Each structure stands twice: as C-alpha cells, then as structure tokens.
C-alpha cells in the first residue's frame, strides 16, 4: 500500500476505552485517529491524534442524538478508510455511518458481555465487516467470530 | 500458591511498591504503632453510581481506623461519612490513586478489572445488579461469573460477603498479571483485515 490506511478507533470512556487501547498493536501500520468521550484520555495516546465526542446511551435520547451527530460529522470530516470500535453508543453510530459511507468496519464486542452479545453489538452485526465477540461460547458460524480477547 | 497475596486482615505486610529502587521507604502510608496503613481504592467506574458498594465500604471503614480509603463514587446524592471520595477523578489522578493502593474494591467493570490485572493489584469486585436498579442489564453478573471461571477476579456476591471478606481479611490473590495488549491472535486478525481492506 502506498499510503498508510487511515483508521478511526472510537469508543466511549471507561472499560470500552481501556479495551480499545489494548488493541493498539493492530493499528501499528496505520494512521490512527482516536475518538472518545473524556478529554483526560488524550495524553494516553499522544502524539497520535485525538478527538473528543459527546457520550450517549439509549436511555438519554437527546444526548444520544448529539453523540450520533458528532460521530457523523467526525467521519465525514476525517474520511477514515477503516472504523474500529469496542462500543458502546459512539461505536455503534460510527459503524452505522461508516457502513453508509462504505468504510470498512470492525466491531469488537466488550469482554464485559460474557452472557450474551451487547444490544449495540447485536444490532451493529449486519453493518460490520469484521464482527467479533471476545467469548468463544458466543461465536456463531454466521458471526460474530471469536479470535481471542483483550486479556492477552 | 505462587501468586503474591494481600492479606487485608493483617496490616503489617509491606508491599513492594512502597519501597523505592534505592530501598528507601517512600512512606505514602503512615507507619503507626509498627503497622503500615492499608490503602484501599474504591471505584464504581465512570458511568453510574453504585451506593450499595460505597456505603458498605464506608461503614466498614468507620470501624477500622487503620485503613485509608479513597472512593470514586459517581454522580450520587449519597455522601460517605468516613472515607475520602470524589465523584469522578481525572484519568491521571485515577491512575495515581489506583497504582498506589494496596487493594482495589470495585463494581465488575472491565476497565477496573483489566487495570488491576495489568498493574498487579489485588481486586475485590461486587457485581452491580440491574434488579436493584444499579445497571441497565445484568451483564456484570455474567462478567463476574465467566471471569471467575477464568481465575481472573475475586468476587463478593453481595454486601454481606463484601463485609465478610473485608472484615475477616480473607486472603485475596493478585491474579496472574496480564500485559498491556490483547491476545496477539486478535490484534493480528484485525491487522490482516486492515491490510486487505
């Protein structure tokens, strides 16, 4: 490849962000832009690029809308080739808009979802090119697939 | 058992992180009457409060002068009486409190679980229950169950068990530590996907 692929690595704060950072070796040949919901995480990825986005969850409709809008604008402006996420709401929107704009998309469902796939992970499935669960017992032939987990 | 253990019942243990490379006692915890204070960091994560956990630790700490507790308690009306707390810590401060603690007590959140394994901190988790309005679904019970099976965490099912473990100083293991990154099989698969995308 002449040019490094541009990856948008996006997740909400807390555990989703911690898991996204544990995937960093996957992006080492890429030009990565990290996006998350807490400004304080910026220093954890410096000097790589970082964008702050508003958080949202499906119980707070207005916040959810703001989150969706911010993610859409981010993808339109940044034009990533690939979108990778560990969830939750910001990641789901990134998958949906990314799919709409014909980006390649990667959903890694949080390892917290050990009993069943997250609702956003379930819904993201059909818009995701690489759809991953971190639990072998949740993998299915039609997806999601199990390829290991973030424990390392 | 080869894993290092923290005995929260006898507080005279001297964890390695209290000593600088030159062997000097950094002394962030006061030495009182020959015993070193046990420092506990409590976190309920960044998303939702978890008063049942914080209240239990607060009550226990009120009867145990020798422990020094700091808690990140989330957006809640509840104000702990005995322990120091903050609603939400900046990530840098959080990391400092986390890494200088002798024991972490938390909800079954993956951020805390992964960090405790990576930084080799003994961890005691009490899962949130959606049935008590503590989360949006019961996934923390599943997280706790499956990670217990993998030998990754110590779990207190409820506040009685939490008190019992804290009070009786049952030994808590620091589980096999993990590195900073995910399984290579996972990151390699993502890398290969990106290369062909």
CSV table of C-alpha atoms in Angstrom, one decimal:
chain,number,residue,atom,x,y,z
A,1,UNK,CA,0.0,0.0,0.0
A,2,UNK,CA,1.4,3.4,-1.0
A,3,UNK,CA,-0.4,5.3,1.8
A,4,UNK,CA,-1.0,4.2,5.3
A,5,UNK,CA,-4.6,3.2,5.8
A,6,UNK,CA,-6.5,5.8,8.0
A,7,UNK,CA,-8.2,4.2,11.0
A,8,UNK,CA,-10.8,5.8,13.2
A,9,UNK,CA,-10.5,4.0,16.6
A,10,UNK,CA,-13.5,5.0,18.6
A,11,UNK,CA,-15.1,4.0,21.9
A,12,UNK,CA,-16.9,5.5,24.9
A,13,UNK,CA,-14.9,6.1,28.1
A,14,UNK,CA,-14.1,3.6,30.9
A,15,UNK,CA,-13.9,0.0,30.1
A,16,UNK,CA,-14.6,0.4,26.3
A,17,UNK,CA,-11.7,2.8,26.0
A,18,UNK,CA,-9.4,0.6,28.1
A,19,UNK,CA,-10.2,-2.3,25.7
A,20,UNK,CA,-9.7,-0.1,22.6
A,21,UNK,CA,-6.2,0.8,23.8
A,22,UNK,CA,-5.3,-2.9,24.3
A,23,UNK,CA,-5.9,-3.4,20.6
A,24,UNK,CA,-3.3,-0.8,19.6
A,25,UNK,CA,-0.8,-3.3,18.1
A,26,UNK,CA,-3.5,-3.9,15.4
A,27,UNK,CA,-3.1,-0.3,14.2
A,28,UNK,CA,0.6,0.0,14.2
A,29,UNK,CA,0.9,0.2,10.4
A,30,UNK,CA,-1.9,2.7,10.2
A,31,UNK,CA,-2.6,6.4,10.6
A,32,UNK,CA,-4.9,6.3,13.7
A,33,UNK,CA,-7.3,8.9,15.0
A,34,UNK,CA,-8.6,8.1,18.5
A,35,UNK,CA,-12.0,9.4,19.5
A,36,UNK,CA,-13.7,9.0,22.9
A,37,UNK,CA,-15.8,10.8,25.4
A,38,UNK,CA,-13.3,12.0,28.0
A,39,UNK,CA,-10.7,14.8,27.4
A,40,UNK,CA,-8.5,13.3,30.1
A,41,UNK,CA,-7.6,10.3,27.9
A,42,UNK,CA,-5.8,12.5,25.3
A,43,UNK,CA,-2.4,12.1,26.9
A,44,UNK,CA,-2.8,8.3,26.8
A,45,UNK,CA,-2.5,8.2,23.1
A,46,UNK,CA,-0.3,11.3,22.4
A,47,UNK,CA,1.3,12.0,20.0
A,48,UNK,CA,-1.4,10.2,18.0
A,49,UNK,CA,-4.4,12.3,17.0
A,50,UNK,CA,-7.4,12.5,19.4
A,51,UNK,CA,-10.9,13.9,19.1
A,52,UNK,CA,-13.4,14.4,21.9
A,53,UNK,CA,-17.0,13.4,21.2
A,54,UNK,CA,-20.1,13.6,23.5
A,55,UNK,CA,-21.2,10.4,25.2
A,56,UNK,CA,-24.7,9.0,24.9
A,57,UNK,CA,-26.7,5.9,25.8
A,58,UNK,CA,-30.0,4.6,24.7
A,59,UNK,CA,-31.7,5.9,27.9
A,60,UNK,CA,-30.9,9.5,27.2
A,61,UNK,CA,-32.4,10.4,23.8
A,62,UNK,CA,-31.1,14.0,23.4
A,63,UNK,CA,-27.5,13.0,24.4
A,64,UNK,CA,-27.8,10.1,22.1
A,65,UNK,CA,-28.7,12.3,19.2
A,66,UNK,CA,-25.8,14.7,19.9
A,67,UNK,CA,-23.5,11.8,20.1
A,68,UNK,CA,-24.7,10.4,16.7
A,69,UNK,CA,-24.4,13.8,15.1
A,70,UNK,CA,-20.8,14.3,16.4
A,71,UNK,CA,-19.8,10.9,15.1
A,72,UNK,CA,-21.3,11.5,11.7
A,73,UNK,CA,-19.5,14.9,11.3
A,74,UNK,CA,-16.3,13.3,12.5
A,75,UNK,CA,-16.4,10.6,9.9
A,76,UNK,CA,-17.4,13.0,7.1
A,77,UNK,CA,-14.5,15.3,8.0
A,78,UNK,CA,-11.8,12.8,8.7
A,79,UNK,CA,-12.6,10.3,5.9
A,80,UNK,CA,-11.2,7.2,7.6
A,81,UNK,CA,-10.7,4.1,5.5
A,82,UNK,CA,-11.5,1.9,8.4
A,83,UNK,CA,-13.5,2.3,11.6
A,84,UNK,CA,-12.7,0.1,14.6
A,85,UNK,CA,-14.7,0.2,17.8
A,86,UNK,CA,-15.2,-1.6,21.2
A,87,UNK,CA,-18.5,0.1,21.7
A,88,UNK,CA,-20.8,1.4,23.0
A,89,UNK,CA,-23.1,4.1,21.6
A,90,UNK,CA,-20.4,6.1,19.8
A,91,UNK,CA,-19.1,3.0,18.3
A,92,UNK,CA,-22.5,1.8,17.2
A,93,UNK,CA,-23.1,5.1,15.4
A,94,UNK,CA,-19.6,5.0,13.9
A,95,UNK,CA,-20.4,1.6,12.4
A,96,UNK,CA,-23.7,2.7,11.0
A,97,UNK,CA,-22.4,5.9,9.4
A,98,UNK,CA,-19.3,4.1,8.3
A,99,UNK,CA,-21.3,1.4,6.6
A,100,UNK,CA,-23.4,4.1,4.9
A,101,UNK,CA,-20.3,5.8,3.6
A,102,UNK,CA,-18.7,2.5,2.5
A,103,UNK,CA,-15.9,2.4,5.1
A,104,UNK,CA,-14.6,-0.9,6.3
A,105,UNK,CA,-15.9,-1.5,9.8
A,106,UNK,CA,-14.7,-3.6,12.8
A,107,UNK,CA,-16.8,-4.2,15.9
A,108,UNK,CA,-15.1,-5.9,18.9
A,109,UNK,CA,-17.8,-6.5,21.5
A,110,UNK,CA,-16.8,-5.7,25.0
A,111,UNK,CA,-15.4,-8.6,27.1
A,112,UNK,CA,-18.0,-7.5,29.7
A,113,UNK,CA,-20.7,-9.1,27.6
A,114,UNK,CA,-19.9,-12.7,28.6
A,115,UNK,CA,-23.5,-14.0,28.8
A,116,UNK,CA,-24.8,-12.5,25.6
A,117,UNK,CA,-23.7,-10.0,23.0
A,118,UNK,CA,-24.4,-6.4,23.9
A,119,UNK,CA,-27.5,-4.9,22.4
A,120,UNK,CA,-25.5,-2.5,20.3
A,121,UNK,CA,-23.2,-5.3,19.3
A,122,UNK,CA,-26.1,-7.4,18.2
A,123,UNK,CA,-27.6,-4.5,16.2
A,124,UNK,CA,-24.2,-3.5,14.7
A,125,UNK,CA,-23.6,-7.0,13.4
A,126,UNK,CA,-25.2,-6.7,9.9
A,127,UNK,CA,-23.4,-3.4,9.2
A,128,UNK,CA,-20.0,-4.7,10.3
A,129,UNK,CA,-17.3,-6.3,8.1
A,130,UNK,CA,-15.3,-7.8,10.9
A,131,UNK,CA,-17.7,-8.7,13.8
A,132,UNK,CA,-16.0,-10.0,16.9
A,133,UNK,CA,-17.0,-11.4,20.3
A,134,UNK,CA,-14.4,-12.0,23.0
A,135,UNK,CA,-16.1,-15.1,24.2
A,136,UNK,CA,-15.8,-18.4,22.4
A,137,UNK,CA,-19.2,-19.6,23.5
A,138,UNK,CA,-20.9,-16.6,21.9
A,139,UNK,CA,-19.4,-17.1,18.5
A,140,UNK,CA,-21.6,-18.4,15.7
A,141,UNK,CA,-20.9,-19.6,12.1
A,142,UNK,CA,-22.8,-16.6,10.7
A,143,UNK,CA,-21.0,-14.3,13.2
A,144,UNK,CA,-19.8,-12.9,15.4
A,145,UNK,CA,-16.4,-14.6,15.4
A,146,UNK,CA,-14.1,-15.4,18.3
A,147,UNK,CA,-10.4,-14.6,17.6
A,148,UNK,CA,-9.1,-14.1,21.2
A,149,UNK,CA,-9.7,-11.5,23.8
A,150,UNK,CA,-8.2,-8.3,25.3
A,151,UNK,CA,-6.9,-10.1,28.4
A,152,UNK,CA,-3.8,-11.0,26.4
B,1,UNK,CA,0.5,-20.8,45.5
B,2,UNK,CA,3.0,-18.7,43.6
B,3,UNK,CA,0.9,-15.6,43.3
B,4,UNK,CA,1.6,-12.7,45.6
B,5,UNK,CA,-1.2,-12.3,48.1
B,6,UNK,CA,-2.5,-9.4,50.0
B,7,UNK,CA,-3.8,-10.2,53.5
B,8,UNK,CA,-6.1,-7.3,54.3
B,9,UNK,CA,-6.6,-8.7,57.8
B,10,UNK,CA,-3.0,-8.3,59.0
B,11,UNK,CA,-1.8,-4.9,58.1
B,12,UNK,CA,1.8,-5.3,58.7
B,13,UNK,CA,2.6,-6.6,55.3
B,14,UNK,CA,4.9,-4.3,53.3
B,15,UNK,CA,4.0,-4.4,49.6
B,16,UNK,CA,6.9,-3.9,47.2
B,17,UNK,CA,5.5,-0.7,45.7
B,18,UNK,CA,6.1,1.2,49.0
B,19,UNK,CA,9.8,0.9,48.5
B,20,UNK,CA,11.9,2.9,46.0
B,21,UNK,CA,14.6,1.4,44.0
B,22,UNK,CA,17.2,2.6,46.5
B,23,UNK,CA,15.3,0.7,49.2
B,24,UNK,CA,14.1,3.9,50.8
B,25,UNK,CA,10.7,3.8,52.3
B,26,UNK,CA,8.6,6.1,50.3
B,27,UNK,CA,6.1,6.1,53.1
B,28,UNK,CA,2.9,7.3,51.4
B,29,UNK,CA,1.2,5.4,54.2
B,30,UNK,CA,2.0,6.4,57.7
B,31,UNK,CA,3.6,3.9,60.0
B,32,UNK,CA,1.5,3.8,63.1
B,33,UNK,CA,2.3,1.7,66.1
B,34,UNK,CA,4.5,-0.5,64.0
B,35,UNK,CA,1.9,-1.3,61.4
B,36,UNK,CA,1.5,0.2,58.0
B,37,UNK,CA,-1.9,1.5,57.0
B,38,UNK,CA,-3.7,-0.5,54.3
B,39,UNK,CA,-4.7,1.7,51.4
B,40,UNK,CA,-7.9,0.9,49.6
B,41,UNK,CA,-9.1,2.5,46.4
B,42,UNK,CA,-12.8,2.0,45.6
B,43,UNK,CA,-14.2,2.7,42.2
B,44,UNK,CA,-17.7,2.4,40.7
B,45,UNK,CA,-16.5,3.4,37.2
B,46,UNK,CA,-17.3,6.4,35.1
B,47,UNK,CA,-20.9,5.6,34.1
B,48,UNK,CA,-23.3,5.1,37.0
B,49,UNK,CA,-23.2,5.4,40.8
B,50,UNK,CA,-23.2,2.2,43.0
B,51,UNK,CA,-24.2,3.4,46.5
B,52,UNK,CA,-24.6,-0.2,47.9
B,53,UNK,CA,-20.8,-0.8,47.4
B,54,UNK,CA,-19.7,2.6,48.6
B,55,UNK,CA,-22.0,2.5,51.7
B,56,UNK,CA,-20.7,-0.9,52.7
B,57,UNK,CA,-17.1,0.1,52.5
B,58,UNK,CA,-17.8,3.4,54.3
B,59,UNK,CA,-19.5,1.6,57.2
B,60,UNK,CA,-16.7,-0.9,57.4
B,61,UNK,CA,-14.0,1.8,57.3
B,62,UNK,CA,-15.8,3.6,60.1
B,63,UNK,CA,-15.0,0.7,62.4
B,64,UNK,CA,-11.5,0.2,61.1
B,65,UNK,CA,-9.2,3.2,61.9
B,66,UNK,CA,-6.1,1.6,60.3
B,67,UNK,CA,-7.5,1.6,56.8
B,68,UNK,CA,-7.2,4.5,54.5
B,69,UNK,CA,-9.9,4.6,51.8
B,70,UNK,CA,-10.5,6.7,48.8
B,71,UNK,CA,-13.5,6.2,46.6
B,72,UNK,CA,-14.6,7.4,43.1
B,73,UNK,CA,-18.4,7.2,43.7
B,74,UNK,CA,-20.0,8.7,40.6
B,75,UNK,CA,-23.0,11.1,40.3
B,76,UNK,CA,-24.9,10.3,43.5
B,77,UNK,CA,-26.7,12.0,46.4
B,78,UNK,CA,-25.0,9.8,48.9
B,79,UNK,CA,-22.2,11.4,50.8
B,80,UNK,CA,-19.8,8.9,52.5
B,81,UNK,CA,-19.1,9.8,56.2
B,82,UNK,CA,-15.8,8.1,56.9
B,83,UNK,CA,-13.9,7.7,53.6
B,84,UNK,CA,-12.4,10.3,51.3
B,85,UNK,CA,-14.1,10.5,47.9
B,86,UNK,CA,-14.6,12.2,44.6
B,87,UNK,CA,-17.5,11.8,42.2
B,88,UNK,CA,-15.2,11.5,39.2
B,89,UNK,CA,-11.5,11.6,39.1
B,90,UNK,CA,-9.5,12.8,36.1
B,91,UNK,CA,-7.8,9.8,34.4
B,92,UNK,CA,-4.3,10.9,35.6
B,93,UNK,CA,-5.4,11.2,39.2
B,94,UNK,CA,-7.3,8.0,39.0
B,95,UNK,CA,-4.2,6.2,37.8
B,96,UNK,CA,-2.1,7.6,40.6
B,97,UNK,CA,-4.7,6.5,43.3
B,98,UNK,CA,-5.1,3.2,41.6
B,99,UNK,CA,-1.5,2.3,41.4
B,100,UNK,CA,-0.6,3.4,44.9
B,101,UNK,CA,-3.4,1.4,46.6
B,102,UNK,CA,-2.9,-2.0,48.3
B,103,UNK,CA,-6.3,-3.2,47.4
B,104,UNK,CA,-8.9,-2.2,44.8
B,105,UNK,CA,-12.6,-2.7,45.6
B,106,UNK,CA,-15.0,-2.1,42.6
B,107,UNK,CA,-18.0,-2.9,40.6
B,108,UNK,CA,-17.5,-5.7,38.0
B,109,UNK,CA,-16.4,-3.1,35.3
B,110,UNK,CA,-13.9,-4.2,32.7
B,111,UNK,CA,-11.8,-1.1,32.9
B,112,UNK,CA,-11.0,-1.7,36.5
B,113,UNK,CA,-10.6,-5.4,36.1
B,114,UNK,CA,-8.1,-5.1,33.2
B,115,UNK,CA,-6.2,-2.3,35.0
B,116,UNK,CA,-5.9,-4.4,38.2
B,117,UNK,CA,-4.6,-7.4,36.2
B,118,UNK,CA,-2.1,-5.2,34.3
B,119,UNK,CA,-0.9,-3.3,37.4
B,120,UNK,CA,-0.9,-6.4,39.6
B,121,UNK,CA,-3.3,-5.0,42.1
B,122,UNK,CA,-5.4,-7.4,44.3
B,123,UNK,CA,-9.0,-6.7,43.3
B,124,UNK,CA,-12.3,-7.5,45.0
B,125,UNK,CA,-15.4,-6.9,42.9
B,126,UNK,CA,-19.0,-6.8,43.8
B,127,UNK,CA,-21.2,-7.0,40.6
B,128,UNK,CA,-24.0,-4.5,40.0
B,129,UNK,CA,-27.5,-5.8,39.9
B,130,UNK,CA,-29.9,-4.4,37.4
B,131,UNK,CA,-32.7,-5.9,39.5
B,132,UNK,CA,-31.7,-3.3,42.2
B,133,UNK,CA,-31.5,-0.5,39.6
B,134,UNK,CA,-27.7,-0.5,39.6
B,135,UNK,CA,-27.2,-1.0,35.8
B,136,UNK,CA,-29.2,-1.3,32.6
B,137,UNK,CA,-28.9,-5.0,32.4
B,138,UNK,CA,-27.4,-7.9,34.3
B,139,UNK,CA,-24.2,-8.2,32.3
B,140,UNK,CA,-22.0,-7.6,35.4
B,141,UNK,CA,-23.2,-10.9,36.9
B,142,UNK,CA,-22.1,-12.6,33.7
B,143,UNK,CA,-18.8,-10.8,33.6
B,144,UNK,CA,-18.2,-11.8,37.2
B,145,UNK,CA,-19.2,-15.5,36.6
B,146,UNK,CA,-17.1,-16.0,33.5
B,147,UNK,CA,-14.0,-14.2,34.7
B,148,UNK,CA,-14.2,-16.1,37.9
B,149,UNK,CA,-14.1,-19.3,35.9
B,150,UNK,CA,-11.0,-18.0,34.1
B,151,UNK,CA,-9.4,-17.3,37.5
B,152,UNK,CA,-9.1,-13.6,36.8
B,153,UNK,CA,-11.1,-12.0,39.7
B,154,UNK,CA,-12.2,-12.3,43.3
B,155,UNK,CA,-15.9,-11.8,43.7
B,156,UNK,CA,-18.2,-10.8,46.6
B,157,UNK,CA,-21.7,-11.6,45.6
B,158,UNK,CA,-23.3,-9.1,47.9
B,159,UNK,CA,-22.6,-6.6,50.7
B,160,UNK,CA,-22.6,-9.3,53.4
B,161,UNK,CA,-19.9,-11.2,51.5
B,162,UNK,CA,-18.0,-8.0,50.9
B,163,UNK,CA,-18.1,-7.1,54.6
B,164,UNK,CA,-17.1,-10.6,55.5
B,165,UNK,CA,-14.1,-10.6,53.2
B,166,UNK,CA,-13.0,-7.1,54.3
B,167,UNK,CA,-13.6,-7.9,58.0
B,168,UNK,CA,-12.0,-11.3,58.2
B,169,UNK,CA,-9.2,-10.4,56.0
B,170,UNK,CA,-9.5,-13.4,53.8
B,171,UNK,CA,-6.5,-13.6,51.5
B,172,UNK,CA,-7.0,-12.0,48.2
B,173,UNK,CA,-4.8,-13.1,45.4
B,174,UNK,CA,-3.3,-10.9,42.8
B,175,UNK,CA,-4.2,-13.0,39.8
B,176,UNK,CA,-1.8,-13.9,37.0
B,177,UNK,CA,-0.8,-10.5,35.6
B,178,UNK,CA,-1.6,-9.5,32.0
B,179,UNK,CA,0.5,-7.5,29.6
B,180,UNK,CA,-0.6,-4.2,28.1
B,181,UNK,CA,-2.2,-5.6,25.0
B,182,UNK,CA,-4.9,-8.0,23.8
B,183,UNK,CA,-4.2,-11.6,22.5
B,184,UNK,CA,-1.9,-11.5,19.5
B,185,UNK,CA,-4.4,-13.7,17.6
B,186,UNK,CA,-7.0,-10.9,18.0
B,187,UNK,CA,-4.7,-8.0,17.1
B,188,UNK,CA,-3.1,-9.9,14.2
B,189,UNK,CA,-6.6,-10.8,12.8
B,190,UNK,CA,-7.6,-7.1,12.9
B,191,UNK,CA,-4.2,-6.1,11.3
B,192,UNK,CA,-4.7,-8.6,8.5
B,193,UNK,CA,-8.2,-7.4,7.9
B,194,UNK,CA,-7.0,-3.8,7.7
B,195,UNK,CA,-4.2,-4.8,5.3
B,196,UNK,CA,-6.7,-6.3,2.8
B,197,UNK,CA,-9.5,-3.7,3.3
